[in-house]
Coordinates of C-alpha atoms in Angstrom, one line a residue:
X1 CA 37.0 47.3 -27.8
X2 CA 40.5 46.3 -29.5
X3 CA 42.2 44.1 -27.6
X4 CA 45.7 42.5 -28.1
X5 CA 47.0 39.1 -26.2
X6 CA 50.2 38.5 -26.2
X7 CA 50.3 35.2 -24.2
X8 CA 52.9 31.9 -25.5
X9 CA 50.8 29.1 -23.3
X10 CA 48.0 27.9 -26.0
X11 CA 46.3 26.7 -23.6
X12 CA 45.8 30.4 -21.5
X13 CA 45.5 32.4 -24.9
X14 CA 42.6 29.9 -25.9
X15 CA 40.8 30.6 -22.8
X16 CA 41.0 33.9 -22.4
X17 CA 40.4 35.1 -26.4
X18 CA 37.8 32.8 -26.0
X19 CA 36.3 34.2 -23.2
X20 CA 36.3 38.4 -24.6
X21 CA 35.8 37.0 -28.4
X22 CA 33.0 35.7 -26.7
X23 CA 31.4 39.1 -24.6
X24 CA 31.9 41.2 -28.0
X25 CA 35.6 42.4 -28.0
X26 CA 38.2 42.2 -31.1
X27 CA 40.7 40.0 -30.0
X28 CA 44.1 39.4 -31.4
X29 CA 47.1 37.2 -30.5
X30 CA 50.6 37.3 -30.8
X31 CA 52.8 34.6 -29.2
X32 CA 56.1 36.1 -28.0
X33 CA 56.6 39.5 -27.4
X34 CA 58.3 40.4 -30.6
X35 CA 54.8 39.4 -32.0
X36 CA 53.5 41.3 -30.0
X37 CA 55.6 44.3 -30.0
X38 CA 55.6 44.5 -34.2
X39 CA 51.2 44.8 -33.6
X40 CA 50.5 47.3 -30.2
X41 CA 53.2 49.4 -31.9
X42 CA 50.8 51.3 -34.2
X43 CA 48.6 52.3 -31.4
X44 CA 45.8 50.5 -32.4
X45 CA 45.0 48.7 -29.7
X46 CA 41.9 49.5 -27.0
X47 CA 44.2 47.5 -24.0
X48 CA 46.8 45.0 -24.0
X49 CA 47.1 42.3 -22.3
X50 CA 50.8 41.3 -22.1
X51 CA 52.2 37.7 -20.4
X52 CA 54.8 38.7 -18.2
X53 CA 57.2 35.7 -19.6
X54 CA 57.5 35.6 -23.3
X55 CA 59.8 34.4 -26.0
X56 CA 62.0 36.2 -27.7
X57 CA 61.0 39.4 -25.9
X58 CA 59.6 39.2 -22.3
X59 CA 56.8 41.1 -21.4
X60 CA 58.5 44.0 -19.0
X61 CA 60.9 44.7 -22.8
X62 CA 57.7 44.3 -24.6
X63 CA 55.7 47.5 -22.1
X64 CA 59.0 49.1 -22.0
X65 CA 59.9 49.2 -25.7
X66 CA 56.4 51.2 -26.8
X67 CA 56.7 53.3 -23.8
X68 CA 59.6 54.5 -24.6
X69 CA 58.0 55.0 -28.4
X70 CA 55.3 56.4 -26.5
X71 CA 52.9 54.0 -27.1
X72 CA 50.3 55.1 -24.5
X73 CA 47.5 52.0 -24.7
X74 CA 46.7 50.4 -21.2
X75 CA 48.8 47.3 -20.9
X76 CA 47.8 44.8 -17.7
X77 CA 49.5 42.2 -16.9
X78 CA 48.4 39.0 -16.9
X79 CA 51.3 35.9 -14.9
X80 CA 52.0 33.4 -12.0
X81 CA 54.6 36.4 -10.8
X82 CA 52.5 38.2 -8.3
X83 CA 54.6 38.9 -5.8
X84 CA 54.7 42.8 -4.5
X85 CA 58.7 43.1 -6.1
X86 CA 57.2 42.0 -9.3
X87 CA 53.9 43.6 -9.5
X88 CA 56.5 46.7 -8.7
X89 CA 58.7 45.8 -11.3
X90 CA 55.7 45.6 -13.9
X91 CA 54.3 49.0 -12.8
X92 CA 57.7 50.4 -13.2
X93 CA 57.7 49.2 -16.9
X94 CA 55.0 50.9 -17.1
X95 CA 52.1 48.3 -16.8
X96 CA 48.5 49.8 -15.9
X97 CA 47.4 46.6 -14.0
X98 CA 48.5 43.3 -12.6
X99 CA 46.9 40.3 -12.1
X100 CA 48.2 36.6 -11.2
X101 CA 47.4 33.7 -12.0
X102 CA 45.3 31.5 -11.9
X103 CA 42.4 33.9 -12.5
X104 CA 38.6 34.4 -12.8
X105 CA 37.9 35.7 -15.8
X106 CA 35.3 38.2 -14.7
X107 CA 37.8 39.6 -12.2
X108 CA 40.1 40.2 -15.9
X109 CA 37.3 41.9 -17.9
X110 CA 36.5 44.3 -14.8
X111 CA 40.0 45.4 -15.3
X112 CA 40.0 45.7 -18.6
X113 CA 37.5 47.5 -19.0
X114 CA 38.3 50.0 -16.4
X115 CA 41.3 50.5 -18.1
X116 CA 39.5 51.2 -21.3
X117 CA 37.5 54.2 -19.8
X118 CA 40.3 55.9 -18.3
X119 CA 41.8 59.3 -19.4
X120 CA 43.8 59.1 -22.3
X121 CA 47.7 60.7 -20.4
X122 CA 48.5 63.3 -22.5
X123 CA 52.8 62.6 -24.1
X124 CA 55.2 64.5 -22.4
X125 CA 56.6 67.1 -25.3
X126 CA 59.6 66.5 -26.2
X127 CA 60.3 69.4 -27.4
X128 CA 59.3 73.3 -26.4
X129 CA 59.5 76.5 -27.7
X130 CA 59.3 80.1 -26.3
X131 CA 59.3 82.7 -29.7
X132 CA 61.9 81.3 -32.0
X133 CA 63.6 79.6 -28.9
X134 CA 63.6 75.6 -29.4
X135 CA 64.5 73.2 -27.2
X136 CA 64.5 69.1 -29.0
X137 CA 65.0 67.5 -25.5
X138 CA 65.4 64.0 -27.5
X139 CA 69.0 65.1 -29.3
X140 CA 69.3 67.7 -26.1
X141 CA 70.1 70.3 -29.1
X142 CA 68.5 74.3 -28.8
X143 CA 68.2 76.7 -31.5
X144 CA 67.4 80.5 -31.9
X145 CA 65.9 81.4 -35.4
X146 CA 67.3 78.5 -36.8
X147 CA 70.5 78.8 -34.9
X148 CA 72.3 76.7 -32.9
X149 CA 72.9 77.6 -28.9
X150 CA 75.6 75.2 -27.1
X151 CA 75.6 75.1 -24.1
X152 CA 77.0 72.9 -20.9
X153 CA 74.8 70.8 -18.6
X154 CA 73.8 72.9 -16.2
X155 CA 73.1 75.5 -18.9
X156 CA 70.5 73.0 -21.1
X157 CA 68.6 72.1 -17.9
X158 CA 68.1 75.6 -16.1
X159 CA 66.8 76.5 -19.3
X160 CA 65.0 73.9 -20.0
X161 CA 63.6 74.2 -16.0
X162 CA 62.3 78.0 -17.3
X163 CA 60.8 76.7 -20.6
X164 CA 58.5 73.9 -18.5
X165 CA 57.7 77.4 -17.0
X166 CA 57.7 80.0 -19.6
X167 CA 55.3 83.2 -18.8
X168 CA 55.7 82.2 -14.7
X169 CA 58.3 84.0 -12.5
X170 CA 60.7 81.5 -11.5
X171 CA 62.3 81.8 -7.5
X172 CA 66.0 81.8 -6.8
X173 CA 64.9 79.2 -4.2
X174 CA 63.5 77.8 -7.0
X175 CA 66.5 77.1 -9.6
X176 CA 68.1 76.5 -6.7
X177 CA 66.4 73.1 -5.8
X178 CA 64.9 72.4 -9.0
X179 CA 68.4 72.8 -11.1
X180 CA 71.1 72.6 -8.5
X181 CA 69.5 70.0 -6.2
X182 CA 69.8 72.6 -3.0
X183 CA 68.1 72.3 -0.2
X184 CA 69.4 75.4 1.1
X185 CA 71.0 78.4 0.0
X186 CA 74.7 78.7 -0.4
X187 CA 75.3 82.0 -0.4
X188 CA 76.9 82.4 -4.2
X189 CA 76.3 84.1 -6.9
X190 CA 75.8 80.2 -8.9
X191 CA 72.1 81.5 -10.0
X192 CA 72.7 85.1 -11.1
X193 CA 75.9 83.7 -13.3
X194 CA 74.1 81.1 -15.1
X195 CA 71.6 83.4 -15.9
X196 CA 74.1 85.6 -17.5
X197 CA 75.9 83.0 -18.4
X198 CA 72.4 82.3 -20.9
X199 CA 71.6 85.8 -21.3
X200 CA 74.5 85.6 -23.8
X201 CA 74.3 83.1 -25.7
X202 CA 70.1 83.8 -26.2
X203 CA 70.3 87.6 -26.8
X204 CA 72.9 87.5 -29.0
X205 CA 72.7 89.0 -33.0
X206 CA 70.5 91.6 -31.1
X207 CA 67.3 89.6 -30.5
X208 CA 65.3 90.9 -28.7
X209 CA 65.9 88.8 -24.6
X210 CA 63.8 86.9 -23.9
X211 CA 64.9 86.4 -19.5
X212 CA 63.4 89.0 -17.4
X213 CA 64.3 90.0 -14.3
X214 CA 61.7 90.6 -12.1
X215 CA 62.9 92.5 -9.0
X216 CA 62.4 90.9 -5.6
X217 CA 60.9 88.5 -7.0
X218 CA 63.0 86.4 -9.8
X219 CA 62.9 85.8 -13.3
X220 CA 60.1 85.2 -15.8
X221 CA 61.4 83.8 -19.4
X222 CA 58.8 84.9 -21.7
X223 CA 58.4 86.0 -25.8
X224 CA 59.2 89.8 -26.8
X225 CA 56.8 91.5 -26.1

């Protein structure tokens, strides 16, 4: 494996790098968080070993920045801060495993091998497309046929929900729960009203309809026949 060790303590870093090298792996070392972020950002490593407490950029910030940039390289936190709260915080930041100091090198090696065997995670799409309809989730922009469509926040959320389930029948109850966070029937026409507004914006200028009413079932967003 090609492994990046991000550790500012020279003694610990030398120990880990030497052990991994002797085990036949290619190892690079970074002595602070910013250097580690720079090296890890190209996604060229099989696994990362990251100390929690680092100068210039701590381990949490490093892993969060990598995940925000779409880098999914498995990361193991190696740190003296091994309390339950610390472990939870590290995992929620995007780490894949956590090993407290002091540690047995055999356990570290076994954990890294296990991480490297995991199938890669598919990246969450940032752009949704159905026919000529496109939604950029990062820029919060919707276009159809290259023409921008201005949507209110709730309309955007409704369209995102439908586009993520393109080709599927979505019931009124599913929309109330998934778009409005209602877990009861409000006895209003809020869904129907927003669907009507959304259709008017999507199907302007004679464009073929994308949102179809499935009588007695719900709605379905799909490409024109």
